[in-house]
Amino acid sequence: MLKELHLSLSLVLVFACGLLYQLTLRSQCFFACLPPFTSPQGLEGLLRNGRSIVFIETSERLEPPPLVSCAVESAAKIYQEQPILFFMKGLSNATQMTSNTSSYPAFSLLSAINNVFFVPLDMKTLFEDTPLFSWYTKVNSSREKHWLHVSSDASRLAIIWKYGGVYMDTDVISIRPIPEENFLAAQGSQHSSNGVFGFLPHHPFLWACMENFVEHYNSGIWGNQGPKLMTRMLKIWCRLKDFQGLGDLKCLNISFLHPQRFYPIPYPEWRRYYQVWDRDLSFNDSYALHLWNFMNREGKTVVRGSNSLVENLYQKHCPKTYRVLIQGAEGTVSRKSGKGNR
Ligand SMILES: *[C@@H]1O[C@H](CO)[C@@H](O)[C@H](O)[C@H]1NC(C)=O
Ligand SMILES: *[C@@H]1O[C@H](CO)[C@@H](O)[C@H](O)[C@H]1NC(C)=O
Ligand SMILES: *[C@@H]1O[C@H](CO)[C@@H](O)[C@H](O)[C@H]1NC(C)=O
Ligand SMILES: *[C@@H]1O[C@H](CO)[C@@H](O)[C@H](O)[C@H]1NC(C)=O
Ligand SMILES: *[C@@H]1O[C@H](CO)[C@@H](O)[C@H](O)[C@H]1NC(C)=O
């Protein structure tokens, strides 16, 4: 009981710091993000409801690129009654944000959305009271080749275990609400992803995942702590069958959602998002679209007026991001090049 009290007090503290920080940030971005932050439900409400949508940035980067901004804005639009929490490693570094805010257009536009909350990601505190703590205190992050990914894999498990809610990668555009409480997303037959998943607080499946993470930790194998971990655990907990038609599978109280829900365009075809919109693609069977950003090494972006699928998705699902970062950015570019010509 005392331990629980202690835990919840420290959680409140973590969040208080986060929100204080946010207050500070909001008061710093004078013009861009008025009116100032007020939360009608307060901290307690955010913590208690267990229905947050969670995004994570494990690098020191503060300014979200357009796709990240779109992911967060689209979630805020679809889940208007739920808090969208964006955990950022860089926010635990107070020196970074003191520079001028005109260099943070996406951060400013997201801060101004009233159900979006930026929270510093403090891994040490986060992993306390979970199986991940022993691993975290032993690992030397500067020797880990894929630290940004591995630490993100760990953080998402701990956050959703502690608070409950839905975790999403920052390249997932939400298009309709997910009507599930405990779920994993299939990337293919018998293969789970860890790019989107949701659980009620303290679900034993995630606790088991954290134990398995530590037990079978091998950062040399790509995805071993990520999709492969989820797939491994699902096979231990359930006797998985192949999907029949478009239906989801159910195992205990966990839904295993059909690849169409989040991956209607499979990764070998990721470039289709950047091609001219084919109107036959209606995504009627999907809740959100994973854009496979890690495949995009050639740096494809949204080009205004290209009528690409992704441009249409931005216009419909993240109109502010489209206006400020796509239309506005081109304005800046032409102004800049105008200056250059002088
Ligand atoms: C804090 O941010 C600054 C500016 O980006 C960076 O140079 C510095 O290394 C960061 N400090 C820590 C402790 O991460
Ligand atoms: C604000 O930041 C931008 C981009 O970093 C920089 O070019 C500009 O000079 C800064 N403005 C002021 C007033 O410091
Ligand atoms: C972590 O690894 C780096 C690079 O190998 C090394 O310089 C550093 O001393 C190590 N830190 C600890 C705490 O062992
Ligand atoms: C879901 O199933 C697990 C394992 O069977 C159980 O411990 C947990 O309480 C269940 N949760 C709910 C909400 O039914
Ligand atoms: C998708 O849903 C919309 C509206 O519910 C409907 O008009 C359209 O025909 C559907 N498209 C397909 C391909 O099922």
Short mmCIF file of C-alpha atoms and ligand atoms in Angstrom, two decimals:
data_model
loop_
_atom_site.label_atom_id
_atom_site.label_comp_id
_atom_site.label_asym_id
_atom_site.label_seq_id
_atom_site.Cartn_x
_atom_site.Cartn_y
_atom_site.Cartn_z
CA MET A 1 0.00 0.00 0.00
CA LEU A 2 2.78 2.39 1.02
CA LYS A 3 4.74 1.31 -2.01
CA GLU A 4 1.76 2.02 -4.22
CA LEU A 5 1.34 5.43 -2.67
CA HIS A 6 5.02 6.11 -3.22
CA LEU A 7 4.73 4.98 -6.83
CA SER A 8 1.72 7.11 -7.57
CA LEU A 9 3.32 10.09 -5.87
CA SER A 10 6.42 9.74 -7.99
CA LEU A 11 4.25 9.38 -11.10
CA VAL A 12 2.44 12.56 -10.18
CA LEU A 13 5.82 14.23 -9.71
CA VAL A 14 7.04 13.07 -13.10
CA PHE A 15 3.92 14.41 -14.72
CA ALA A 16 3.97 17.58 -12.69
CA CYS A 17 7.49 18.26 -13.93
CA GLY A 18 6.37 17.48 -17.46
CA LEU A 19 3.42 19.81 -17.32
CA LEU A 20 5.36 22.53 -15.54
CA TYR A 21 7.90 22.23 -18.25
CA GLN A 22 5.16 22.53 -20.78
CA LEU A 23 3.79 25.59 -19.05
CA THR A 24 7.23 27.13 -19.26
CA LEU A 25 7.49 26.19 -22.89
CA ARG A 26 4.09 27.60 -23.67
CA SER A 27 4.82 30.86 -21.92
CA GLN A 28 8.03 31.00 -23.95
CA CYS A 29 6.28 30.76 -27.26
CA PHE A 30 4.49 34.05 -26.72
CA PHE A 31 2.67 34.60 -29.96
CA ALA A 32 2.61 31.20 -31.58
CA CYS A 33 0.84 29.21 -28.90
CA LEU A 34 -1.70 31.39 -27.15
CA PRO A 35 -3.98 30.78 -25.28
CA PRO A 36 -1.83 29.44 -22.44
CA PHE A 37 -2.13 25.86 -21.29
CA THR A 38 -5.06 24.98 -19.10
CA SER A 39 -6.16 21.43 -18.46
CA PRO A 40 -9.79 21.13 -17.40
CA GLN A 41 -9.30 17.64 -15.93
CA GLY A 42 -5.92 18.45 -14.38
CA LEU A 43 -3.04 16.06 -13.92
CA GLU A 44 -5.05 13.48 -12.04
CA GLY A 45 -7.45 13.10 -14.91
CA LEU A 46 -4.69 12.57 -17.44
CA LEU A 47 -3.16 9.88 -15.28
CA ARG A 48 -6.31 8.17 -14.20
CA ASN A 49 -8.07 7.66 -17.47
CA GLY A 50 -5.61 5.10 -18.89
CA ARG A 51 -6.67 5.95 -22.42
CA SER A 52 -3.76 8.09 -23.56
CA ILE A 53 -2.31 7.94 -27.03
CA VAL A 54 1.47 7.79 -26.64
CA PHE A 55 4.28 8.88 -28.97
CA ILE A 56 7.99 8.71 -28.13
CA GLU A 57 11.11 10.51 -29.36
CA THR A 58 14.29 8.96 -27.93
CA SER A 59 16.73 11.25 -29.75
CA GLU A 60 17.49 14.75 -28.45
CA ARG A 61 15.45 16.23 -31.30
CA LEU A 62 12.73 18.66 -30.21
CA GLU A 63 11.30 19.96 -33.46
CA PRO A 64 9.17 17.22 -35.04
CA PRO A 65 9.56 16.76 -38.81
CA PRO A 66 6.34 17.06 -40.87
CA LEU A 67 5.45 13.34 -40.77
CA VAL A 68 5.81 13.21 -36.97
CA SER A 69 3.73 16.36 -36.65
CA CYS A 70 1.08 14.80 -38.89
CA ALA A 71 1.01 11.59 -36.83
CA VAL A 72 0.45 13.54 -33.60
CA GLU A 73 -2.06 15.99 -35.07
CA SER A 74 -4.08 13.20 -36.72
CA ALA A 75 -4.26 11.34 -33.40
CA ALA A 76 -5.38 14.52 -31.62
CA LYS A 77 -8.09 14.93 -34.25
CA ILE A 78 -9.39 11.35 -34.08
CA TYR A 79 -9.14 11.02 -30.27
CA GLN A 80 -10.41 14.44 -29.23
CA GLU A 81 -11.54 13.29 -25.78
CA GLN A 82 -8.23 11.57 -24.98
CA PRO A 83 -4.83 13.01 -24.01
CA ILE A 84 -2.11 12.68 -26.64
CA LEU A 85 1.18 12.35 -24.74
CA PHE A 86 4.43 12.96 -26.60
CA PHE A 87 7.39 11.77 -24.52
CA MET A 88 10.58 13.49 -25.62
CA LYS A 89 14.07 12.72 -24.43
CA GLY A 90 15.24 16.20 -25.43
CA LEU A 91 12.83 17.84 -23.00
CA SER A 92 14.82 16.59 -20.04
CA ASN A 93 17.59 18.89 -21.31
CA ALA A 94 16.47 22.35 -20.29
CA THR A 95 19.17 24.24 -22.16
CA GLN A 96 17.89 23.27 -25.58
CA MET A 97 14.59 25.08 -25.64
CA THR A 98 15.80 28.48 -24.53
CA SER A 99 16.57 29.56 -28.07
CA ASN A 100 13.90 31.38 -30.07
CA THR A 101 10.69 29.55 -30.89
CA SER A 102 10.42 30.57 -34.52
CA SER A 103 12.74 27.65 -35.16
CA TYR A 104 10.11 25.28 -33.69
CA PRO A 105 7.03 25.67 -35.92
CA ALA A 106 5.81 22.07 -35.52
CA PHE A 107 6.41 22.05 -31.77
CA SER A 108 4.46 25.30 -31.52
CA LEU A 109 1.52 24.14 -33.63
CA LEU A 110 1.22 20.87 -31.71
CA SER A 111 1.54 22.63 -28.32
CA ALA A 112 -1.43 24.78 -29.26
CA ILE A 113 -3.71 21.75 -29.70
CA ASN A 114 -5.51 21.39 -26.39
CA ASN A 115 -5.31 17.59 -26.01
CA VAL A 116 -1.60 17.36 -26.92
CA PHE A 117 0.89 17.26 -24.02
CA PHE A 118 4.68 17.16 -24.23
CA VAL A 119 6.32 15.21 -21.44
CA PRO A 120 10.08 14.79 -20.75
CA LEU A 121 11.18 11.19 -21.19
CA ASP A 122 13.20 10.26 -18.12
CA MET A 123 14.01 6.59 -18.63
CA LYS A 124 15.49 5.95 -15.21
CA THR A 125 12.29 7.02 -13.46
CA LEU A 126 10.14 5.31 -16.08
CA PHE A 127 11.82 1.91 -15.68
CA GLU A 128 11.67 1.97 -11.87
CA ASP A 129 9.43 -0.80 -10.54
CA THR A 130 9.59 -2.72 -13.83
CA PRO A 131 11.80 -5.62 -14.98
CA LEU A 132 13.59 -3.19 -17.29
CA PHE A 133 15.29 -1.32 -14.44
CA SER A 134 18.03 -3.93 -13.88
CA TRP A 135 18.82 -3.97 -17.59
CA TYR A 136 18.83 -0.18 -17.84
CA THR A 137 21.25 0.31 -14.97
CA LYS A 138 23.71 -2.19 -16.51
CA VAL A 139 23.60 -1.26 -20.18
CA ASN A 140 26.16 1.20 -21.57
CA SER A 141 24.14 3.15 -24.11
CA SER A 142 27.17 4.54 -25.92
CA ARG A 143 28.18 1.00 -26.87
CA GLU A 144 24.75 0.06 -28.24
CA LYS A 145 24.54 0.30 -32.01
CA HIS A 146 20.76 0.72 -32.14
CA TRP A 147 20.26 2.57 -28.87
CA LEU A 148 17.60 4.99 -30.16
CA HIS A 149 15.48 2.03 -31.28
CA VAL A 150 16.18 -0.27 -28.36
CA SER A 151 15.48 2.44 -25.78
CA SER A 152 12.29 3.30 -27.64
CA ASP A 153 11.23 -0.37 -27.62
CA ALA A 154 11.78 -0.48 -23.86
CA SER A 155 10.11 2.87 -23.14
CA ARG A 156 6.89 2.03 -24.99
CA LEU A 157 6.47 -1.23 -23.03
CA ALA A 158 7.01 0.52 -19.69
CA ILE A 159 4.74 3.48 -20.47
CA ILE A 160 1.81 1.39 -21.66
CA TRP A 161 2.28 -1.06 -18.81
CA LYS A 162 2.25 1.74 -16.23
CA TYR A 163 -0.39 4.07 -17.62
CA GLY A 164 -2.29 2.03 -20.19
CA GLY A 165 -3.37 3.44 -23.54
CA VAL A 166 -2.22 3.10 -27.12
CA TYR A 167 1.36 3.45 -28.30
CA MET A 168 1.95 4.63 -31.88
CA ASP A 169 5.10 5.12 -33.94
CA THR A 170 5.60 8.67 -35.17
CA ASP A 171 4.97 7.62 -38.78
CA VAL A 172 1.42 6.38 -38.16
CA ILE A 173 -1.42 8.58 -39.44
CA SER A 174 -4.70 8.00 -37.58
CA ILE A 175 -7.81 7.88 -39.74
CA ARG A 176 -10.49 6.39 -37.44
CA PRO A 177 -10.68 5.31 -33.78
CA ILE A 178 -9.36 1.90 -32.75
CA PRO A 179 -12.29 0.14 -31.03
CA GLU A 180 -10.07 -2.19 -28.97
CA GLU A 181 -8.63 -2.09 -25.45
CA ASN A 182 -6.00 -4.81 -25.52
CA PHE A 183 -4.49 -5.36 -28.93
CA LEU A 184 -1.43 -6.08 -31.01
CA ALA A 185 -1.14 -5.23 -34.70
CA ALA A 186 -0.23 -7.92 -37.22
CA GLN A 187 2.28 -6.95 -39.85
CA GLY A 188 1.68 -10.24 -41.62
CA SER A 189 0.40 -13.68 -40.86
CA GLN A 190 1.71 -14.74 -37.42
CA HIS A 191 3.95 -11.65 -37.22
CA SER A 192 3.24 -8.90 -34.75
CA SER A 193 4.62 -5.39 -35.03
CA ASN A 194 5.41 -3.16 -32.08
CA GLY A 195 4.66 0.03 -33.99
CA VAL A 196 1.11 0.21 -32.65
CA PHE A 197 -0.34 -1.59 -29.64
CA GLY A 198 -2.74 -0.84 -26.84
CA PHE A 199 -3.44 -2.24 -23.37
CA LEU A 200 -5.25 -1.40 -20.18
CA PRO A 201 -2.86 -0.45 -17.34
CA HIS A 202 -0.87 -3.29 -15.72
CA HIS A 203 -1.74 -5.90 -18.30
CA PRO A 204 0.28 -9.05 -17.56
CA PHE A 205 1.17 -9.53 -21.24
CA LEU A 206 3.33 -6.39 -21.20
CA TRP A 207 4.92 -7.36 -17.90
CA ALA A 208 5.89 -10.69 -19.49
CA CYS A 209 7.25 -8.80 -22.51
CA MET A 210 9.49 -6.69 -20.26
CA GLU A 211 10.80 -9.82 -18.52
CA ASN A 212 11.49 -11.47 -21.86
CA PHE A 213 13.16 -8.28 -23.12
CA VAL A 214 15.75 -8.51 -20.34
CA GLU A 215 16.14 -12.29 -20.45
CA HIS A 216 16.73 -12.48 -24.21
CA TYR A 217 18.37 -9.08 -24.66
CA ASN A 218 20.56 -9.06 -27.76
CA SER A 219 20.90 -5.66 -29.31
CA GLY A 220 22.96 -7.06 -32.18
CA ILE A 221 19.82 -8.63 -33.70
CA TRP A 222 17.63 -6.01 -35.35
CA GLY A 223 14.12 -5.99 -33.89
CA ASN A 224 14.90 -8.61 -31.25
CA GLN A 225 13.47 -6.32 -28.56
CA GLY A 226 10.78 -4.98 -30.91
CA PRO A 227 8.51 -6.85 -33.33
CA LYS A 228 10.33 -10.13 -32.70
CA LEU A 229 9.71 -9.82 -28.97
CA MET A 230 5.98 -9.22 -29.48
CA THR A 231 5.77 -12.13 -31.91
CA ARG A 232 7.70 -14.43 -29.54
CA MET A 233 5.44 -13.58 -26.61
CA LEU A 234 2.26 -13.90 -28.64
CA LYS A 235 3.34 -17.41 -29.65
CA ILE A 236 4.00 -18.30 -26.01
CA TRP A 237 0.60 -16.98 -24.89
CA CYS A 238 -1.55 -18.07 -27.80
CA ARG A 239 -1.87 -20.72 -30.44
CA LEU A 240 -1.85 -18.43 -33.43
CA LYS A 241 -3.72 -19.37 -36.57
CA ASP A 242 -3.43 -17.69 -39.95
CA PHE A 243 -5.88 -14.91 -40.75
CA GLN A 244 -9.03 -15.94 -42.59
CA GLY A 245 -10.42 -13.18 -44.80
CA LEU A 246 -10.28 -9.74 -43.21
CA GLY A 247 -11.25 -10.78 -39.67
CA ASP A 248 -9.14 -10.15 -36.56
CA LEU A 249 -7.97 -12.94 -34.26
CA LYS A 250 -8.59 -13.14 -30.53
CA CYS A 251 -6.43 -14.81 -27.93
CA LEU A 252 -7.43 -14.60 -24.24
CA ASN A 253 -8.43 -10.95 -23.94
CA ILE A 254 -5.93 -9.73 -26.56
CA SER A 255 -7.01 -8.94 -30.12
CA PHE A 256 -4.53 -9.64 -32.88
CA LEU A 257 -5.54 -7.16 -35.55
CA HIS A 258 -5.45 -7.98 -39.24
CA PRO A 259 -2.61 -6.37 -41.29
CA GLN A 260 -5.24 -4.28 -43.12
CA ARG A 261 -5.89 -2.27 -39.92
CA PHE A 262 -2.51 -0.51 -39.93
CA TYR A 263 -0.49 -1.89 -42.81
CA PRO A 264 -2.86 -1.84 -45.81
CA ILE A 265 0.17 -0.99 -47.95
CA PRO A 266 2.87 -3.54 -47.07
CA TYR A 267 6.45 -2.34 -46.69
CA PRO A 268 7.85 -3.44 -50.08
CA GLU A 269 5.27 -1.07 -51.63
CA TRP A 270 5.89 1.91 -49.31
CA ARG A 271 6.57 4.23 -52.28
CA ARG A 272 2.87 4.11 -53.18
CA TYR A 273 2.29 6.68 -50.43
CA TYR A 274 4.40 9.13 -52.44
CA GLN A 275 2.79 8.39 -55.80
CA VAL A 276 -0.27 10.09 -57.27
CA TRP A 277 -3.35 9.11 -55.27
CA ASP A 278 -5.13 6.07 -56.65
CA ARG A 279 -8.76 6.55 -55.64
CA ASP A 280 -9.34 2.81 -55.39
CA LEU A 281 -7.36 2.97 -52.15
CA SER A 282 -10.11 3.83 -49.68
CA PHE A 283 -8.55 2.35 -46.51
CA ASN A 284 -12.05 1.44 -45.34
CA ASP A 285 -10.69 -1.48 -43.31
CA SER A 286 -7.96 0.53 -41.57
CA TYR A 287 -7.73 2.47 -38.30
CA ALA A 288 -4.40 4.11 -39.07
CA LEU A 289 -1.72 3.99 -41.76
CA HIS A 290 1.88 3.10 -41.06
CA LEU A 291 4.03 4.96 -43.57
CA TRP A 292 7.18 2.83 -43.19
CA ASN A 293 9.41 5.83 -42.64
CA PHE A 294 12.44 3.62 -41.94
CA MET A 295 12.26 2.41 -45.56
CA ASN A 296 12.39 6.01 -46.79
CA ARG A 297 16.16 6.39 -46.94
CA GLU A 298 15.90 8.42 -50.10
CA GLY A 299 14.11 11.11 -48.08
CA LYS A 300 10.83 11.35 -50.00
CA THR A 301 8.69 14.21 -48.71
CA VAL A 302 5.25 15.68 -49.22
CA VAL A 303 5.33 18.01 -52.21
CA ARG A 304 2.60 20.63 -52.33
CA GLY A 305 0.36 20.25 -55.37
CA SER A 306 1.74 16.83 -56.29
CA ASN A 307 -1.62 15.13 -55.54
CA SER A 308 0.33 12.26 -54.03
CA LEU A 309 -1.47 9.90 -51.68
CA VAL A 310 0.46 11.31 -48.74
CA GLU A 311 -0.41 14.90 -49.68
CA ASN A 312 -4.10 13.96 -49.69
CA LEU A 313 -3.71 12.22 -46.33
CA TYR A 314 -2.08 15.33 -44.83
CA GLN A 315 -4.82 17.63 -46.14
CA LYS A 316 -7.53 15.44 -44.69
CA HIS A 317 -6.03 14.14 -41.44
CA CYS A 318 -3.51 16.79 -40.34
CA PRO A 319 -4.65 20.06 -41.95
CA LYS A 320 -2.66 22.32 -39.59
CA THR A 321 0.56 20.48 -40.30
CA TYR A 322 -0.21 20.73 -43.99
CA ARG A 323 -0.89 24.45 -43.80
CA VAL A 324 2.09 25.41 -41.63
CA LEU A 325 4.79 22.94 -42.59
CA ILE A 326 3.97 22.10 -46.21
CA GLN A 327 2.32 25.22 -47.60
CA GLY A 328 4.06 27.60 -45.16
CA ALA A 329 7.46 25.98 -45.66
CA GLU A 330 7.28 26.46 -49.42
CA GLY A 331 6.42 30.09 -48.79
CA THR A 332 9.56 30.37 -46.65
CA VAL A 333 11.66 28.66 -49.29
CA SER A 334 10.53 31.04 -52.00
CA ARG A 335 11.04 34.03 -49.69
CA LYS A 336 14.49 32.74 -48.86
CA SER A 337 15.40 32.15 -52.48
CA GLY A 338 14.02 35.59 -53.25
CA LYS A 339 16.44 36.98 -50.67
CA GLY A 340 19.25 34.97 -52.20
CA ASN A 341 18.62 36.57 -55.55
CA ARG A 342 19.08 40.06 -54.27
C1 LIG B 1 21.48 19.46 -24.41
O1 LIG B 1 21.18 20.05 -25.68
C2 LIG B 1 22.29 20.69 -26.29
C3 LIG B 1 21.81 21.42 -27.54
O2 LIG B 1 21.15 20.57 -28.43
C4 LIG B 1 23.35 19.62 -26.59
O3 LIG B 1 24.47 20.22 -27.21
C5 LIG B 1 23.76 18.94 -25.29
O4 LIG B 1 24.66 17.89 -25.57
C6 LIG B 1 22.54 18.38 -24.57
N1 LIG B 1 22.91 17.89 -23.25
C7 LIG B 1 22.62 16.67 -22.83
C8 LIG B 1 23.04 16.33 -21.45
O5 LIG B 1 22.01 15.85 -23.53
C1 LIG B 2 15.93 32.25 -34.53
O1 LIG B 2 16.37 30.99 -35.00
C2 LIG B 2 16.63 30.95 -36.37
C3 LIG B 2 16.91 29.51 -36.79
O2 LIG B 2 17.73 28.88 -35.86
C4 LIG B 2 17.79 31.92 -36.68
O3 LIG B 2 18.07 31.88 -38.06
C5 LIG B 2 17.40 33.33 -36.24
O4 LIG B 2 18.48 34.20 -36.45
C6 LIG B 2 16.97 33.35 -34.79
N1 LIG B 2 16.42 34.65 -34.44
C7 LIG B 2 16.76 35.31 -33.35
C8 LIG B 2 16.10 36.62 -33.13
O5 LIG B 2 17.60 34.85 -32.55
C1 LIG B 3 30.71 3.09 -22.02
O1 LIG B 3 31.34 2.82 -23.24
C2 LIG B 3 32.20 3.85 -23.70
C3 LIG B 3 32.69 3.50 -25.11
O2 LIG B 3 33.14 2.19 -25.19
C4 LIG B 3 33.33 4.03 -22.69
O3 LIG B 3 34.20 5.07 -23.11
C5 LIG B 3 32.72 4.38 -21.33
O4 LIG B 3 33.74 4.46 -20.35
C6 LIG B 3 31.70 3.34 -20.92
N1 LIG B 3 31.02 3.78 -19.70
C7 LIG B 3 30.88 3.05 -18.63
C8 LIG B 3 30.13 3.66 -17.50
O5 LIG B 3 31.32 1.91 -18.57
C1 LIG B 4 -6.67 -10.24 -19.44
O1 LIG B 4 -6.08 -11.49 -19.33
C2 LIG B 4 -5.06 -11.57 -18.36
C3 LIG B 4 -4.41 -12.94 -18.46
O2 LIG B 4 -5.36 -13.95 -18.62
C4 LIG B 4 -5.61 -11.28 -16.99
O3 LIG B 4 -4.61 -11.35 -16.03
C5 LIG B 4 -6.18 -9.88 -17.03
O4 LIG B 4 -6.75 -9.55 -15.79
C6 LIG B 4 -7.21 -9.78 -18.11
N1 LIG B 4 -7.65 -8.42 -18.17
C7 LIG B 4 -8.92 -8.09 -18.31
C8 LIG B 4 -9.22 -6.62 -18.35
O5 LIG B 4 -9.79 -8.90 -18.46
C1 LIG B 5 -15.60 3.06 -48.26
O1 LIG B 5 -16.55 3.65 -47.39
C2 LIG B 5 -17.25 4.73 -47.97
C3 LIG B 5 -18.11 5.39 -46.89
O2 LIG B 5 -18.44 4.47 -45.89
C4 LIG B 5 -18.06 4.22 -49.15
O3 LIG B 5 -18.74 5.30 -49.75
C5 LIG B 5 -17.12 3.59 -50.16
O4 LIG B 5 -17.85 3.01 -51.22
C6 LIG B 5 -16.26 2.52 -49.51
N1 LIG B 5 -15.27 2.05 -50.48
C7 LIG B 5 -14.95 0.78 -50.63
C8 LIG B 5 -13.91 0.48 -51.66
O5 LIG B 5 -15.47 -0.10 -49.98
#
